[in-house]
Each structure stands twice: as structure tokens, then as C-alpha cells.
């Protein structure tokens, strides 16, 4: 199933969320985008997570800043994989959100990416879907190959420029 959810705690997270939305689009993943705060609308957030599997989602990407409990709250209410994106922007530069998202107690995992790492969250979501989808797996491999080619090209240019 090629369907993912991108949930953010506030519209102030949208500039970061857009990196995930764009990447999912590039891979042709149907994406539902929501603003659902774990503390401002906990009932709606819980309802979304508890019905996500029967709604056909393969995974949930949850972005939040500060005391970032959104990804954990999602994970508490579904057995779908939840990918957490700690968002910066507050006083502690994302360290608060990083620790809140990554330090889940045993039994309720959140796969946490880097602070503001929304693109990686989307790629990880695609990788999860690609376990049973050869076409997606091939697209992922193509992107890896392009990344390798770009670095090797840069290497050749740098060696040429600085050769003795
Ligand atoms: C979190 O608090 C949101 O995810 C956001 O990153 C942060 C600030 O939210 P706003 O006050 O901008 O709505 O819940």
C-alpha cells in the first residue's frame, strides 16, 4: 500500500513538513497531511492514529517541536510504524524535541530521524513500503546510484582542481 500520513503539531512546523511531503510526492506516495496537536486536540490525534491502519496507511510521519510528544502519542495508538521528526525553532534549537521524540519507553517505538530531518523521514517511509514493493525499491536504488555518481563527479573535479 502506497499511502502515508504526515502529521504536524502546528502549522509552524509546515516549512519542515513540506520537505517530507515533496519527497513522498516524488515517489508517487499518496499522502494525507494533517495538523493534529497531541496537547491541543488530543482526542482527534488519538482518533486519527487508532483508525490509521484501517484507513490504509502504511506508516505515519509525525513532526513536532518543543516537548514533542506527538509521535509518541501516535505510536501509543497504532501498531503502524511511526517516524518522528523533531522540529527546531524553539529556544533549545530542537534538542528538546529530539529527546522528547527519541527517548520512547520500551515497547512503543518511534523511529526518530535528525532534527528537521523530514526528507529522511519520507525516504524511510518509502523504504518501509518498498519491503513488499519492487518498483519502489528500484526507485530508491536509482536515487542511491544518482547520489553515488554525484559524489564521484565532485571527487573527480576536486582532484583535478587541486592536483600538484
Ligand atoms: C509543538 O509546539 C508544535 O509541533 C510546534 O513545533 C511547537 C510550537 O507550536 P505553535 O505554538 O507554533 O503552534 O506543539
Short mmCIF file of C-alpha atoms and ligand atoms in Angstrom, two decimals:
data_model
loop_
_atom_site.label_atom_id
_atom_site.label_comp_id
_atom_site.label_asym_id
_atom_site.label_seq_id
_atom_site.Cartn_x
_atom_site.Cartn_y
_atom_site.Cartn_z
CA UNK A 1 0.00 0.00 0.00
CA UNK A 2 1.47 3.35 -1.03
CA UNK A 3 -0.19 5.67 1.45
CA UNK A 4 1.45 7.74 4.18
CA UNK A 5 0.33 10.32 6.70
CA UNK A 6 2.26 13.46 7.51
CA UNK A 7 1.02 14.84 10.84
CA UNK A 8 2.35 18.04 12.37
CA UNK A 9 1.70 19.57 15.75
CA UNK A 10 1.26 23.09 14.42
CA UNK A 11 1.23 24.98 11.14
CA UNK A 12 4.52 26.49 12.34
CA UNK A 13 6.01 23.05 11.51
CA UNK A 14 4.80 23.25 7.91
CA UNK A 15 8.04 24.54 6.32
CA UNK A 16 9.78 21.41 7.66
CA UNK A 17 6.86 19.10 6.84
CA UNK A 18 6.92 20.27 3.24
CA UNK A 19 10.26 18.51 2.70
CA UNK A 20 8.60 15.20 3.59
CA UNK A 21 5.50 15.94 1.52
CA UNK A 22 7.63 16.81 -1.53
CA UNK A 23 9.76 13.66 -1.22
CA UNK A 24 6.73 11.40 -0.83
CA UNK A 25 5.25 13.05 -3.92
CA UNK A 26 8.43 12.32 -5.90
CA UNK A 27 7.97 8.63 -5.08
CA UNK A 28 4.29 8.69 -6.02
CA UNK A 29 3.06 8.04 -2.48
CA UNK A 30 -0.50 9.06 -1.69
CA UNK A 31 -0.13 11.42 1.26
CA UNK A 32 -2.61 12.78 3.76
CA UNK A 33 -1.39 15.91 5.55
CA UNK A 34 -2.89 16.92 8.91
CA UNK A 35 -2.32 19.34 11.77
CA UNK A 36 -3.11 17.39 14.95
CA UNK A 37 -1.66 18.51 18.24
CA UNK A 38 -1.15 15.92 20.98
CA UNK A 39 -1.96 18.53 23.62
CA UNK A 40 -4.34 20.93 21.88
CA UNK A 41 -6.59 18.32 20.28
CA UNK A 42 -5.61 15.01 21.92
CA UNK A 43 -8.91 13.31 21.10
CA UNK A 44 -8.63 14.00 17.36
CA UNK A 45 -4.97 12.95 17.36
CA UNK A 46 -5.84 9.67 19.08
CA UNK A 47 -8.76 9.06 16.72
CA UNK A 48 -6.51 9.55 13.70
CA UNK A 49 -3.86 7.14 14.97
CA UNK A 50 -6.31 4.47 16.06
CA UNK A 51 -8.05 4.37 12.70
CA UNK A 52 -4.88 4.79 10.56
CA UNK A 53 -4.39 1.09 9.81
CA UNK A 54 -7.94 0.55 8.64
CA UNK A 55 -7.67 3.80 6.65
CA UNK A 56 -4.96 2.12 4.59
CA UNK A 57 -1.85 3.94 5.76
CA UNK A 58 1.48 2.10 5.78
CA UNK A 59 3.15 4.47 8.17
CA UNK A 60 2.80 7.79 9.95
CA UNK A 61 5.33 10.62 9.90
CA UNK A 62 4.85 12.88 12.92
CA UNK A 63 6.58 16.25 13.24
CA UNK A 64 6.61 18.36 16.38
CA UNK A 65 8.76 20.80 18.27
CA UNK A 66 9.39 21.66 21.93
CA UNK A 67 8.04 18.95 24.31
CA UNK A 68 7.39 16.89 21.20
CA UNK A 69 5.06 14.12 22.26
CA UNK A 70 3.07 13.91 19.01
CA UNK A 71 5.00 10.98 17.53
CA UNK A 72 4.79 9.10 20.83
CA UNK A 73 1.08 9.80 21.09
CA UNK A 74 0.60 8.46 17.57
CA UNK A 75 2.66 5.36 18.37
CA UNK A 76 0.64 4.77 21.54
CA UNK A 77 -2.50 4.38 19.44
CA UNK A 78 -1.36 2.34 16.46
CA UNK A 79 0.92 -0.56 15.61
CA UNK A 80 1.83 1.04 12.28
CA UNK A 81 5.42 2.27 12.09
CA UNK A 82 5.69 5.85 13.33
CA UNK A 83 8.57 8.04 12.17
CA UNK A 84 9.23 11.05 14.37
CA UNK A 85 10.75 14.31 13.15
CA UNK A 86 11.92 16.57 15.97
CA UNK A 87 11.49 20.19 14.85
CA UNK A 88 13.79 23.09 15.71
CA UNK A 89 12.71 26.67 16.02
CA UNK A 90 12.20 26.96 19.77
CA UNK A 91 14.71 28.18 22.35
CA UNK A 92 16.64 24.89 22.61
CA UNK A 93 17.13 24.60 18.86
CA UNK A 94 15.42 21.22 18.58
CA UNK A 95 17.33 19.44 21.34
CA UNK A 96 14.15 19.43 23.45
CA UNK A 97 12.14 17.92 20.60
CA UNK A 98 14.89 15.43 19.75
CA UNK A 99 15.00 13.98 23.25
CA UNK A 100 11.21 14.01 23.62
CA UNK A 101 10.79 12.13 20.35
CA UNK A 102 13.66 9.66 20.50
CA UNK A 103 13.52 8.61 24.16
CA UNK A 104 10.43 6.44 23.94
CA UNK A 105 9.96 3.94 26.76
CA UNK A 106 10.37 0.27 25.86
CA UNK A 107 7.55 -1.30 23.86
CA UNK A 108 6.29 1.77 21.97
CA UNK A 109 8.94 2.66 19.39
CA UNK A 110 9.24 5.85 17.39
CA UNK A 111 11.81 5.72 14.58
CA UNK A 112 13.37 9.13 15.09
CA UNK A 113 15.29 10.98 12.38
CA UNK A 114 17.55 14.04 12.74
CA UNK A 115 16.27 17.41 13.91
CA UNK A 116 14.30 18.83 10.96
CA UNK A 117 15.12 15.61 9.05
CA UNK A 118 11.82 15.47 7.22
CA UNK A 119 13.31 14.33 3.91
CA UNK A 120 14.92 11.32 5.57
CA UNK A 121 11.61 10.58 7.31
CA UNK A 122 9.94 10.37 3.91
CA UNK A 123 12.71 8.20 2.47
CA UNK A 124 12.45 5.87 5.46
CA UNK A 125 8.68 5.67 4.93
CA UNK A 126 9.27 4.74 1.29
CA UNK A 127 11.84 2.14 2.36
CA UNK A 128 9.25 0.57 4.67
CA UNK A 129 6.75 0.42 1.81
CA UNK A 130 9.43 -0.92 -0.54
CA UNK A 131 9.86 -4.08 1.55
CA UNK A 132 6.93 -5.50 -0.40
CA UNK A 133 7.09 -3.25 -3.48
CA UNK A 134 9.82 -3.98 -6.04
CA UNK A 135 9.01 -0.92 -8.14
CA UNK A 136 9.53 1.41 -5.18
CA UNK A 137 12.70 -0.46 -4.25
CA UNK A 138 14.05 0.17 -7.76
CA UNK A 139 13.27 3.90 -7.46
CA UNK A 140 15.14 4.02 -4.16
CA UNK A 141 18.13 2.29 -5.71
CA UNK A 142 18.10 4.74 -8.62
CA UNK A 143 18.26 7.66 -6.17
CA UNK A 144 21.16 5.99 -4.33
CA UNK A 145 23.01 5.47 -7.62
CA UNK A 146 22.50 9.12 -8.56
CA UNK A 147 23.88 10.16 -5.16
CA UNK A 148 26.94 8.00 -5.70
CA UNK A 149 27.51 9.40 -9.19
CA UNK A 150 27.22 12.99 -7.89
CA UNK A 151 29.87 12.41 -5.21
CA UNK A 152 32.24 10.66 -7.60
CA UNK A 153 31.85 13.55 -10.07
CA UNK A 154 32.60 16.06 -7.28
CA UNK A 155 35.60 13.96 -6.23
CA UNK A 156 36.99 13.95 -9.77
CA UNK A 157 36.53 17.74 -10.06
CA UNK A 158 38.22 18.43 -6.71
CA UNK A 159 41.14 16.13 -7.51
CA UNK A 160 41.57 17.85 -10.85
CA UNK A 161 41.47 21.34 -9.31
CA UNK A 162 43.97 20.60 -6.53
CA UNK A 163 46.37 18.26 -8.23
CA UNK A 164 50.07 19.13 -7.91
C1 LIG B 1 4.56 21.97 19.07
O1 LIG B 1 4.91 23.20 19.59
C2 LIG B 1 4.42 22.16 17.58
O2 LIG B 1 4.76 20.98 16.93
C3 LIG B 1 5.38 23.27 17.28
O3 LIG B 1 6.62 22.77 16.80
C4 LIG B 1 5.59 23.95 18.61
C5 LIG B 1 5.08 25.36 18.64
O4 LIG B 1 3.74 25.38 18.24
P1 LIG B 1 2.98 26.77 17.95
O5 LIG B 1 2.98 27.49 19.25
O6 LIG B 1 3.79 27.46 16.88
O7 LIG B 1 1.61 26.38 17.47
O8 LIG B 1 3.36 21.54 19.60
#
